[in-house]
Tab-separated table of C-alpha atoms in Angstrom:
chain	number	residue	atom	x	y	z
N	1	UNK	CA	130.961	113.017	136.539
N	2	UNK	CA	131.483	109.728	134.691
N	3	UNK	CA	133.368	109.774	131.760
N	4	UNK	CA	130.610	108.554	129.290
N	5	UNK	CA	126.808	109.800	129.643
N	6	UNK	CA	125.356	110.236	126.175
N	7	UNK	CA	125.236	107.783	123.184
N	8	UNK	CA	123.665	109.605	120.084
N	9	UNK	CA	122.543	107.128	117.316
N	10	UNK	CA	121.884	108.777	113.699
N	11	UNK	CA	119.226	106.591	112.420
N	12	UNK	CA	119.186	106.321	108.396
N	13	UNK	CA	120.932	103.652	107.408
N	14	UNK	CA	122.323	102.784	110.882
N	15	UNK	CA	119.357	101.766	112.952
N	16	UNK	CA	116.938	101.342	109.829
N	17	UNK	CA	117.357	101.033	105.665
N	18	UNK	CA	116.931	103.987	103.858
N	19	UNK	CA	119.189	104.804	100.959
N	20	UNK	CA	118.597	101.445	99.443
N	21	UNK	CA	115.202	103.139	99.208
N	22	UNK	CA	116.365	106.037	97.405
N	23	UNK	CA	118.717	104.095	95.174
N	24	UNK	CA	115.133	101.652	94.065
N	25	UNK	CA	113.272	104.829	93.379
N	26	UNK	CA	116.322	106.195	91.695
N	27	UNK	CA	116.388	103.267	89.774
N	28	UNK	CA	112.551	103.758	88.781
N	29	UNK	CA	113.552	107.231	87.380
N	30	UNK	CA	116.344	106.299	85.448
N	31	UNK	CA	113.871	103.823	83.477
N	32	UNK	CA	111.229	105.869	83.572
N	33	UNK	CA	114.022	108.394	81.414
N	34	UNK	CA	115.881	105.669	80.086
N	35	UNK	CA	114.987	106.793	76.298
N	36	UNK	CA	116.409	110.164	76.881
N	37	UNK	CA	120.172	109.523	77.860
N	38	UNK	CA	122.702	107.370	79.021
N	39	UNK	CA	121.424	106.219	82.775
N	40	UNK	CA	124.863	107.295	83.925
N	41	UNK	CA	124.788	111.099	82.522
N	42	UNK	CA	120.644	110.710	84.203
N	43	UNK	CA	122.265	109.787	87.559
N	44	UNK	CA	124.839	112.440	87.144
N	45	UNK	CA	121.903	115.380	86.468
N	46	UNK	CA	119.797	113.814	89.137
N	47	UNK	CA	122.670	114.160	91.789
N	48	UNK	CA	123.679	118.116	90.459
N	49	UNK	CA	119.930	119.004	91.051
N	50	UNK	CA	120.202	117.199	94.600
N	51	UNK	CA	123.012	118.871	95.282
N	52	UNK	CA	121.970	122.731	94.012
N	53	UNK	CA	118.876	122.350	95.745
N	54	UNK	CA	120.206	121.001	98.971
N	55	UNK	CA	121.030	124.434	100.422
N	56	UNK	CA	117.140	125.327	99.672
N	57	UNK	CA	115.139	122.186	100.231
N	58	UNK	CA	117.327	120.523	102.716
N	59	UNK	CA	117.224	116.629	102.951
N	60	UNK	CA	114.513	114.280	102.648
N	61	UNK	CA	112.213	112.568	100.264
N	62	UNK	CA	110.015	115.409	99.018
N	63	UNK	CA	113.079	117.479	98.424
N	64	UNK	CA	114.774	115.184	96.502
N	65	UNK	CA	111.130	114.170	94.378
N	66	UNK	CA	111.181	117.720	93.625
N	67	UNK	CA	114.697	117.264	92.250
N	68	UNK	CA	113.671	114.080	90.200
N	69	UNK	CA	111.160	116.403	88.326
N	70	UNK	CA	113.465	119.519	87.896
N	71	UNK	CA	116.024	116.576	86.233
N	72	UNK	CA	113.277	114.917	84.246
N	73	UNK	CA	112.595	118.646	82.543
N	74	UNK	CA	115.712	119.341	81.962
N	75	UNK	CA	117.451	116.517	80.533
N	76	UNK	CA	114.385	116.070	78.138
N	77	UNK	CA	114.608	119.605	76.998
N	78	UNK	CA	111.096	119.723	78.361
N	79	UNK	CA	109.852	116.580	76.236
N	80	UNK	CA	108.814	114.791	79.145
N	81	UNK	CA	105.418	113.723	79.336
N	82	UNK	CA	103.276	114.527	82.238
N	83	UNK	CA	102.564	110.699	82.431
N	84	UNK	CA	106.395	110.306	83.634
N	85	UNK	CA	105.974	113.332	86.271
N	86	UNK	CA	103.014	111.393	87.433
N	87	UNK	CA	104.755	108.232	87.694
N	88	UNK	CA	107.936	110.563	89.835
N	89	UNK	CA	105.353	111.828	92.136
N	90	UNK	CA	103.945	108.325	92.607
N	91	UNK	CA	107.022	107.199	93.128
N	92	UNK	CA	108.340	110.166	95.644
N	93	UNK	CA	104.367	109.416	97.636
N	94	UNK	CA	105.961	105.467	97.609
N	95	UNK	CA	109.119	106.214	99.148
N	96	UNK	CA	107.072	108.489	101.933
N	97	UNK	CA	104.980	105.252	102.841
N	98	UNK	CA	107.883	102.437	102.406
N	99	UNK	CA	107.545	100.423	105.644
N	100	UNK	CA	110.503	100.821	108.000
N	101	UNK	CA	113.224	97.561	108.077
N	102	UNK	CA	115.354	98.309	111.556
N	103	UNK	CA	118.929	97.102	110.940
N	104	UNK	CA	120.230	93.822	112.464
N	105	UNK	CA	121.202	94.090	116.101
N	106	UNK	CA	119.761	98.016	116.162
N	107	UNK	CA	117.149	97.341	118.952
N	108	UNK	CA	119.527	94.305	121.523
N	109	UNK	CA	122.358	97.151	121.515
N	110	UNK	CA	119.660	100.063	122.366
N	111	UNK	CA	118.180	97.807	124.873
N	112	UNK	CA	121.464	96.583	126.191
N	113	UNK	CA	122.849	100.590	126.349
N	114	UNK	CA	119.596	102.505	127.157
N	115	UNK	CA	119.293	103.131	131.415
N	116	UNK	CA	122.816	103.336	131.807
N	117	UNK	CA	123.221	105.985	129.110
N	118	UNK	CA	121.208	108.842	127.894
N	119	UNK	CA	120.204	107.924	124.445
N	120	UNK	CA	120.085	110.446	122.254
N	121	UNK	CA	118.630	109.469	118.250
N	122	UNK	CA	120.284	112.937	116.294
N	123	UNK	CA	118.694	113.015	112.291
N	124	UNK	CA	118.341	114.982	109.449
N	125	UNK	CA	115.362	114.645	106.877
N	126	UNK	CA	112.125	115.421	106.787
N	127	UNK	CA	111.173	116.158	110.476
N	128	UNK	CA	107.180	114.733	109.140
N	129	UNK	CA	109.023	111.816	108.078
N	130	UNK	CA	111.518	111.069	110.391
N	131	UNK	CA	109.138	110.703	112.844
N	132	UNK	CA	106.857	108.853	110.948
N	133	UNK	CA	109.782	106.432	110.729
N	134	UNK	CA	110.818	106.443	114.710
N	135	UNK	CA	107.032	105.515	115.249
N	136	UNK	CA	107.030	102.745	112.944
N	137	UNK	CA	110.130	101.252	114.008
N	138	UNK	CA	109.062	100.469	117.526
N	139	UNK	CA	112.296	101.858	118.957
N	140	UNK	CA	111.029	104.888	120.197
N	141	UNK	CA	110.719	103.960	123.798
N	142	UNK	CA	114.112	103.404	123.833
N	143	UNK	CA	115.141	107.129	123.776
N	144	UNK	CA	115.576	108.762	126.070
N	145	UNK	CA	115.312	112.320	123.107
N	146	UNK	CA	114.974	112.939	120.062
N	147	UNK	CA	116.611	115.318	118.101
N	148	UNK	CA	115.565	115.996	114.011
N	149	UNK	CA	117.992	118.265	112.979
N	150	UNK	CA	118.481	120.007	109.342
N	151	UNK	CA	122.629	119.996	109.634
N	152	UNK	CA	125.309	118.183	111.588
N	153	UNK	CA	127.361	119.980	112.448
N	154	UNK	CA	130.285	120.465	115.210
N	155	UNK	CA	128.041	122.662	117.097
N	156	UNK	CA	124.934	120.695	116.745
N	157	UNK	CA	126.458	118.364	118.692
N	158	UNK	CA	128.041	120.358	121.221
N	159	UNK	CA	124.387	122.161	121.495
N	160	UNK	CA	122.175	118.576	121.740
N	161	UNK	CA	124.955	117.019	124.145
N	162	UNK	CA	124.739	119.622	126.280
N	163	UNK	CA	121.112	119.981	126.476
N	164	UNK	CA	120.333	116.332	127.791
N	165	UNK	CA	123.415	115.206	128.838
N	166	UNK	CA	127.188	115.947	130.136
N	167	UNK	CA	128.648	117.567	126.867
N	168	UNK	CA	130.046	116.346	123.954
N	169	UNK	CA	133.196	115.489	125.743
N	170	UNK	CA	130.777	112.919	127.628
N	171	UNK	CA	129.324	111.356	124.582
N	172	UNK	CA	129.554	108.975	121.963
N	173	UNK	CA	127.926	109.224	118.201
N	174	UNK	CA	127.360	106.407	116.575
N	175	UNK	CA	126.597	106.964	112.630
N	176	UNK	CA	127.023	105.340	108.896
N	177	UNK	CA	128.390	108.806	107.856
N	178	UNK	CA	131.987	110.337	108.303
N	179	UNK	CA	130.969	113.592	107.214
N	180	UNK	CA	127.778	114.029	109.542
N	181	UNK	CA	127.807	111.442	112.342
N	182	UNK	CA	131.440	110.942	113.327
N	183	UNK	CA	134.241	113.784	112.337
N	184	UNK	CA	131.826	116.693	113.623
N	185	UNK	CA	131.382	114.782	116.972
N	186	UNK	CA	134.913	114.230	117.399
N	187	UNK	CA	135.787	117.950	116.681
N	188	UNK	CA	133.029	119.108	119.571
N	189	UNK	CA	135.089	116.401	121.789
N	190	UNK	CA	133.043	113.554	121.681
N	191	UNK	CA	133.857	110.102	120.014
N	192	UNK	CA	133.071	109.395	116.932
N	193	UNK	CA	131.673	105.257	116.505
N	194	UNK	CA	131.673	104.555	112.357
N	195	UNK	CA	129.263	101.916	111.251
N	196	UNK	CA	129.837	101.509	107.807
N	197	UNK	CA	127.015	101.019	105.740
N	198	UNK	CA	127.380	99.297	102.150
N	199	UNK	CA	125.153	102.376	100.747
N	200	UNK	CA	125.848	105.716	101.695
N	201	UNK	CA	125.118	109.005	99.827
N	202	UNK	CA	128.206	110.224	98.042
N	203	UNK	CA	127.020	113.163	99.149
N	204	UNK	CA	127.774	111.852	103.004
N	205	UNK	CA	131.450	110.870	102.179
N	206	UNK	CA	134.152	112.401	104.340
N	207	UNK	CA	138.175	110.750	104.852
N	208	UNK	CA	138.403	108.663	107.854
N	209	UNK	CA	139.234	110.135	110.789
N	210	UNK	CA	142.039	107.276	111.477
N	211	UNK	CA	144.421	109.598	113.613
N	212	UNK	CA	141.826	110.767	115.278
N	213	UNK	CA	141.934	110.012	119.059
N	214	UNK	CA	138.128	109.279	119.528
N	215	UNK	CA	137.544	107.657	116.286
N	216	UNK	CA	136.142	103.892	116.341
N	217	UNK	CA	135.062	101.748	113.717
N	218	UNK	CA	133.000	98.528	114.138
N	219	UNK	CA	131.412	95.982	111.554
N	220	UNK	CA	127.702	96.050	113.198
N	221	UNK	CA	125.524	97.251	116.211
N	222	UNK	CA	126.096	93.845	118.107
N	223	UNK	CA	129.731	95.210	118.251
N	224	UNK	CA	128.651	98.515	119.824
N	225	UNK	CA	127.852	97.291	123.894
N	226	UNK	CA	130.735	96.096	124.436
N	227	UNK	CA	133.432	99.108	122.583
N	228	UNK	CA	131.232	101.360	125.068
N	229	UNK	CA	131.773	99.458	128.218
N	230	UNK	CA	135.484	99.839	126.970
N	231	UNK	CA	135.564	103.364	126.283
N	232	UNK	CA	133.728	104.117	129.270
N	233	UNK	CA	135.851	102.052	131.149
N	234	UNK	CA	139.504	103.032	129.788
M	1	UNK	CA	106.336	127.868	141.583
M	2	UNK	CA	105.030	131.205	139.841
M	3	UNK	CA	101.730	131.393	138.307
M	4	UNK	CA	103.316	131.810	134.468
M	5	UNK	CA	106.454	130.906	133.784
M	6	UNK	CA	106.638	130.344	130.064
M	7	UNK	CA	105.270	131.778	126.458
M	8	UNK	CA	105.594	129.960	123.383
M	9	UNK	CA	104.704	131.614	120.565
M	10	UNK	CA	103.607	130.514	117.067
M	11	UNK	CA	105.688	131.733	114.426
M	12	UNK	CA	103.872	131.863	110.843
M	13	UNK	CA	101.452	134.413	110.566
M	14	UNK	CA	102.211	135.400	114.534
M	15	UNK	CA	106.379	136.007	114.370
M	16	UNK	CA	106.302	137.197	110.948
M	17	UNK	CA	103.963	137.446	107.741
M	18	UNK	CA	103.868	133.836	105.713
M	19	UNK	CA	100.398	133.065	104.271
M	20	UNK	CA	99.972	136.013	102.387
M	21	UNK	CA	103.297	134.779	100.531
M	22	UNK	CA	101.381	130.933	99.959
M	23	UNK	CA	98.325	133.402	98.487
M	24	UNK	CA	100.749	134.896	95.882
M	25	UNK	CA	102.018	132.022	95.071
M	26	UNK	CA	98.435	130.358	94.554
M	27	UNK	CA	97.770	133.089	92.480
M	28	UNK	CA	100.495	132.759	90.365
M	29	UNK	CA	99.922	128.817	89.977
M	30	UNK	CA	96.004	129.789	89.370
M	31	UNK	CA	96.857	132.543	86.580
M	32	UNK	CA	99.411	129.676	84.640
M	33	UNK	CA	96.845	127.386	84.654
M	34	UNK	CA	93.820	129.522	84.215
M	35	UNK	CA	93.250	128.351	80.368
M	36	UNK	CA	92.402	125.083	81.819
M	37	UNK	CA	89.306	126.161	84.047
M	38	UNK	CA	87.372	128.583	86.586
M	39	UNK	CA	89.825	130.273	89.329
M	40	UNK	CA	87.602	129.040	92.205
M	41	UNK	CA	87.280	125.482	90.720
M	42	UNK	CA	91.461	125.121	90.150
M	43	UNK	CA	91.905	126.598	93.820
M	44	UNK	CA	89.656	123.800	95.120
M	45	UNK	CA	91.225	121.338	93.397
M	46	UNK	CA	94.805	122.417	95.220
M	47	UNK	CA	93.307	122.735	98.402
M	48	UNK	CA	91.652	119.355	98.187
M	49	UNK	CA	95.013	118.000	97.221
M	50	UNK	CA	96.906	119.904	99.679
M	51	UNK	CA	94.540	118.131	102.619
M	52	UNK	CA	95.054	114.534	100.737
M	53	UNK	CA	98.876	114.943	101.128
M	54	UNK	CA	99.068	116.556	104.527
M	55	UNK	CA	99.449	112.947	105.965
M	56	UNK	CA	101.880	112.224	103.399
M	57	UNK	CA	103.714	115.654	102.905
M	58	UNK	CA	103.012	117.403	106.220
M	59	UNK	CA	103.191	121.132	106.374
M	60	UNK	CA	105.304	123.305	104.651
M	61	UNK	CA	106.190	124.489	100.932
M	62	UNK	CA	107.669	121.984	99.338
M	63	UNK	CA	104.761	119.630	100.163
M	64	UNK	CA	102.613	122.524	98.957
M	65	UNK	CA	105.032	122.546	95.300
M	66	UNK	CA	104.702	118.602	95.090
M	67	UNK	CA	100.748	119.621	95.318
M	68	UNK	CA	100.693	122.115	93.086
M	69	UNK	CA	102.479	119.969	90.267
M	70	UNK	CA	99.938	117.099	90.711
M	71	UNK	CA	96.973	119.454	90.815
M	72	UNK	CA	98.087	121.211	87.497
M	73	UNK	CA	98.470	117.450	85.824
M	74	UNK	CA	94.902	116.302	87.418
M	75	UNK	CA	93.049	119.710	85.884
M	76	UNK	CA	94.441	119.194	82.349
M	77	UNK	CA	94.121	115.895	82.153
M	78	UNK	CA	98.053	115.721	81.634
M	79	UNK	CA	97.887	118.269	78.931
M	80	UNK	CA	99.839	120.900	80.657
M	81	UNK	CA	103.269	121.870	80.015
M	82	UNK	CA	106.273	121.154	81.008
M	83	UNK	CA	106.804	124.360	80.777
M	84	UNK	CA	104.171	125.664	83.476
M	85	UNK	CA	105.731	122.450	85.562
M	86	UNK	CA	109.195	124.445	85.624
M	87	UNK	CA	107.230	127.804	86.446
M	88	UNK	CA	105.664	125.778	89.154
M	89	UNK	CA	108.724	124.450	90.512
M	90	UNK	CA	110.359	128.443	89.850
M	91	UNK	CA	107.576	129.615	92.160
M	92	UNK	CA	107.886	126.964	95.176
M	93	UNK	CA	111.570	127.720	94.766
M	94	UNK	CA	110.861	131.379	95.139
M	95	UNK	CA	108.822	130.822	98.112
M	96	UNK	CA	111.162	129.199	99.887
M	97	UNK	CA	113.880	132.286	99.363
M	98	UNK	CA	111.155	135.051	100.352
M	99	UNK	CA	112.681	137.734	102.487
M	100	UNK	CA	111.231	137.306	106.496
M	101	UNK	CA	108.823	139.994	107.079
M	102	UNK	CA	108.256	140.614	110.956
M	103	UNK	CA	104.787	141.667	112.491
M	104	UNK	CA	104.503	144.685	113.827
M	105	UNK	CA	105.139	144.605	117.773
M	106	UNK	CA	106.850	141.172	117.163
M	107	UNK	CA	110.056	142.424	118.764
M	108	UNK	CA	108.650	144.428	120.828
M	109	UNK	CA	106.574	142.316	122.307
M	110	UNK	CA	109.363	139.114	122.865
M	111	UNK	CA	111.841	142.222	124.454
M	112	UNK	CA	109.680	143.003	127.217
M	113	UNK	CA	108.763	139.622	128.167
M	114	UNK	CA	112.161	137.874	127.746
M	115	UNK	CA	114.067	137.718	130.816
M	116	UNK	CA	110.887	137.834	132.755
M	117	UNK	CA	109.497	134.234	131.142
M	118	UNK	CA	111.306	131.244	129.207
M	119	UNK	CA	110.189	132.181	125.804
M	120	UNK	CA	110.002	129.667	123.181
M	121	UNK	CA	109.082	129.153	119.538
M	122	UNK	CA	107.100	126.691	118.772
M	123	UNK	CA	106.196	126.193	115.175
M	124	UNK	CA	105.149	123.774	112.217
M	125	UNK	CA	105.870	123.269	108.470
M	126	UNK	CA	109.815	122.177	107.187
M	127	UNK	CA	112.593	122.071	109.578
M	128	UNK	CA	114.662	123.512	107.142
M	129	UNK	CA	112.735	126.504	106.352
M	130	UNK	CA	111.785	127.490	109.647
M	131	UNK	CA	115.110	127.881	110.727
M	132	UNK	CA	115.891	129.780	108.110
M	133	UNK	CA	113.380	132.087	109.083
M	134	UNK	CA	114.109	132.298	112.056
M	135	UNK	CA	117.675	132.919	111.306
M	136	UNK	CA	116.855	136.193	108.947
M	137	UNK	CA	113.813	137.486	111.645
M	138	UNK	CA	116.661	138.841	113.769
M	139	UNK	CA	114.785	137.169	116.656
M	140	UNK	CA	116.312	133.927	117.544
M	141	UNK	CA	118.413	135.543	120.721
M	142	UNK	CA	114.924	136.356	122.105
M	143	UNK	CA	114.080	132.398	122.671
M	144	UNK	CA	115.312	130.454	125.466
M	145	UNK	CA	113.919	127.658	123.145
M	146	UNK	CA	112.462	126.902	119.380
M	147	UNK	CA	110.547	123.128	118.690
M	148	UNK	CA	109.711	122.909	114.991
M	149	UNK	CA	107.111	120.175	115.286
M	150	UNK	CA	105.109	118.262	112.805
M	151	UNK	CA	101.824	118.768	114.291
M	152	UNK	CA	100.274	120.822	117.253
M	153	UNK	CA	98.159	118.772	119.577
M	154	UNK	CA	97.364	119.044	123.281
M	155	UNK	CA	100.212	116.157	123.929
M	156	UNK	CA	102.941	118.414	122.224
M	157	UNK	CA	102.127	121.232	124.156
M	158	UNK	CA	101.941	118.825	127.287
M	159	UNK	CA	105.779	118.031	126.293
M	160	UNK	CA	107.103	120.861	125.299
M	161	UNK	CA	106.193	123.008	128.066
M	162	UNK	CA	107.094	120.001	130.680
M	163	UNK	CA	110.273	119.846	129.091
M	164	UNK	CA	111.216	123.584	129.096
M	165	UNK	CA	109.054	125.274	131.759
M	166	UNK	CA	106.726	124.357	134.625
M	167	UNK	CA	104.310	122.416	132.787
M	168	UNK	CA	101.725	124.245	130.303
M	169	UNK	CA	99.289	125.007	133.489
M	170	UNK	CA	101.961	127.788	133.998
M	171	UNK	CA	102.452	128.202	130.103
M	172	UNK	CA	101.083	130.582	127.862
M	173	UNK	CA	100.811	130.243	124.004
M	174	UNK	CA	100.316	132.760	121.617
M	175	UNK	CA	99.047	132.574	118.215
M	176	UNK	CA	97.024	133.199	115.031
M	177	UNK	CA	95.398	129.472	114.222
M	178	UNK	CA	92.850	128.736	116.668
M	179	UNK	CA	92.779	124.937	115.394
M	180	UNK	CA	96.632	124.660	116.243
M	181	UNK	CA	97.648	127.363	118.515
M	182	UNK	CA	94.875	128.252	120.986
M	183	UNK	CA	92.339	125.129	121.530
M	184	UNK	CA	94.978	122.406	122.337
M	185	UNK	CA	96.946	124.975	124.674
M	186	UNK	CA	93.658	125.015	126.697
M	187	UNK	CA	92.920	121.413	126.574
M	188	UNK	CA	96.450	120.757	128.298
M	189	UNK	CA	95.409	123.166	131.082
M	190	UNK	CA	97.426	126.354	129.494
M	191	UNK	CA	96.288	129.744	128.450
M	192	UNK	CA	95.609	130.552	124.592
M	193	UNK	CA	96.000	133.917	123.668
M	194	UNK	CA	94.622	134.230	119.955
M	195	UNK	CA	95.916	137.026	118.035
M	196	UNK	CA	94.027	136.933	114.698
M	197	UNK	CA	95.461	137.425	111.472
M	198	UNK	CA	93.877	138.783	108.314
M	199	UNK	CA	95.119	135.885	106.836
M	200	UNK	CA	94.889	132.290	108.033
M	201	UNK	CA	94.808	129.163	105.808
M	202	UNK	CA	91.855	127.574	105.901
M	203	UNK	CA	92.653	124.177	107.254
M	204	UNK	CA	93.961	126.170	110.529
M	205	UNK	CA	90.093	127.266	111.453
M	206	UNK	CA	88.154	125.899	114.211
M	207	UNK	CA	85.129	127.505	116.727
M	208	UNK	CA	86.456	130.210	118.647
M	209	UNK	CA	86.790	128.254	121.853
M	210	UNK	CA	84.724	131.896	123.875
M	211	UNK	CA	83.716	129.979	127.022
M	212	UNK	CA	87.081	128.592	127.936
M	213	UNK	CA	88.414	130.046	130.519
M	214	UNK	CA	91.868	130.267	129.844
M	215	UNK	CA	90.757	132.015	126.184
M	216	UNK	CA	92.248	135.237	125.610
M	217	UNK	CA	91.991	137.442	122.381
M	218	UNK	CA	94.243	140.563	121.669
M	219	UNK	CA	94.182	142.848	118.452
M	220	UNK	CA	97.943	142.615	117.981
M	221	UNK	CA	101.055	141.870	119.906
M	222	UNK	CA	101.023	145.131	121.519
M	223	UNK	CA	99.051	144.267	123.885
M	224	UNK	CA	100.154	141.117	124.529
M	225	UNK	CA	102.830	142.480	127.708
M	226	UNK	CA	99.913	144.043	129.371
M	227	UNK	CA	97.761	141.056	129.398
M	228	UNK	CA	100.427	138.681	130.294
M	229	UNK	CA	101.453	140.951	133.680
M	230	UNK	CA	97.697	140.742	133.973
M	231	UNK	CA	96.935	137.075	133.789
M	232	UNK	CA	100.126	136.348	136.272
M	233	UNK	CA	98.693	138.779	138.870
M	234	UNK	CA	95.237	137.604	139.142
């Protein structure tokens, strides 16, 4: 069996832009609020509704719209105008239809990886959405499965790795978050590949992995062909 | 290769009860607003925005909350409360916590067949919700597979049965909407068994597709065994 099979890619924010999405329409409801507090203690509101809701709406846009109006209620005592929830909705419908910007390098190192690897893409999000996205990004033909997930998790891994490839043992993830993409992979076995992103959802934070065996870090996906063709080769 | 191999069934309305749960809901958003116009005319209104968003919001409940919310501004003309706007958001919160009711025969039905066939869920609306469905039915050791996909057509039957089973000549689906269950089942060369349900969303309805061949009807999913030994012998 050879030592690498399967390279999963998370796709938000490491093949395409997304949070920099968020963070514009975020920006839109701060100002749309902006005569009802501080746009800090907004932000601050806005991220305890994500987060309380998480567990019931999951991730993705409409979940997080749904937030932006819970937080426009509250921290207006209810003053908000329906003019403002309008605009949120508006805005959430935007974010749904932004137009999909693939990250530098994201399709050369799928096309230089995919046939010798299975390639796996492994998201969270809206599963409408996310594959709205794949489609529009023109990578699609490039994977070899896809996998929209609502958690990532250790087992997620060990569960997707095994269906279409080798194991997690046998794989490599390659992600923008510690938390989701990289430390769960390594604890199923697999290595863990961090491609830092200059936004990432606090939310997504985890410590670094550094002592970890299978953790790697590189700058940007034209790094990524050739740290494969060394792990696989080591 | 045997005749059948596989049965995928639909879960809403199939698996366990989940329209009549939308209906109370409606009902609740139709009695807040029902200063502000007829019932029939308000549920119109929803269902007309419901079908504008489905490109947008796809299938599920939060998609139906985000509706909801813009219907009650459109109807008032903005002159609805904030207050009803946190009921609204209360109720699509609510909906998404409702305790899974199974069918009758459900279980039944998926314990004599497992073992026998690959059984496998396949199912629209949120990711997130579905699986938490699935999770308190009790059922999810009865599938050899679940897909949670963001539409039905004859091409996702055409994959999902290729990619768990024999191919969906040798598939079976089972199901309660005739637009998404039964018709494109057929199309890709499977059988559709239709199991009606008193309930069934409106969108979901198409001609009862009688002079197929492969078009089965039962009353419930106790007889769906019997007919399934039946249609493999013949």
């Amino acid at each position: 069996m050879a030592k690498l099979s399967a390279i999963g890619f998370d796709a938000d924010d490491t093949l395409w832009q997304n949070e920099q999405f968020y963070r514009l329409t975020e920006t839109r409801f701060l100002e749309l609020l902006s005569e009802h507090g501080e746009r800090q203690v907004l932000a601050d509101r806005l991220l305890e509704a994500e987060k309380r809701n998480l567990a019931l709406y999951g991730f993705g846009i409409k979940g997080f719209t749904l937030s932006m109006i819970e937080t426009a209620i509250e921290v207006t005592d209810g003053r908000v105008s329906t003019a403002v929830i309008e605009k949120i909705l508006a805005a959430g419908r935007d974010l749904l239809r932004h137009p999909v910007e693939t990250l530098p390098h994201a399709r050369d190192a799928l096309e230089r990886l995919s046939g010798a690897y299975r390639i796996i893409m492994i998201t969270k999000g809206d599963l409408f959405d996310q594959e709205r996205k794949l489609a529009q990004s023109g990578l699609g033909d490039l994977f070899d499965a896809v996998e929209i997930v609502s958690d990532k998790a250790r087992v997620t891994y060990e569960r997707i790795f095994t269906r279409h490839a080798d194991g997690p043992e046998h794989a490599v993830m390659v992600g923008n978050s510690l938390k989701s993409d990289i430390v769960p992979v390594i604890q199923a076995g697999g290595w863990g590949i961090y491609v830092p992103h200059d936004l990432t959802w606090s939310v997504e934070h985890a410590e670094t992995p550094t002592e970890a065996e299978r953790f790697r870090e590189i700058r940007d996906l034209s790094e990524l062909p050739d740290l494969v063709r060394e792990i696989a080769a080591a």
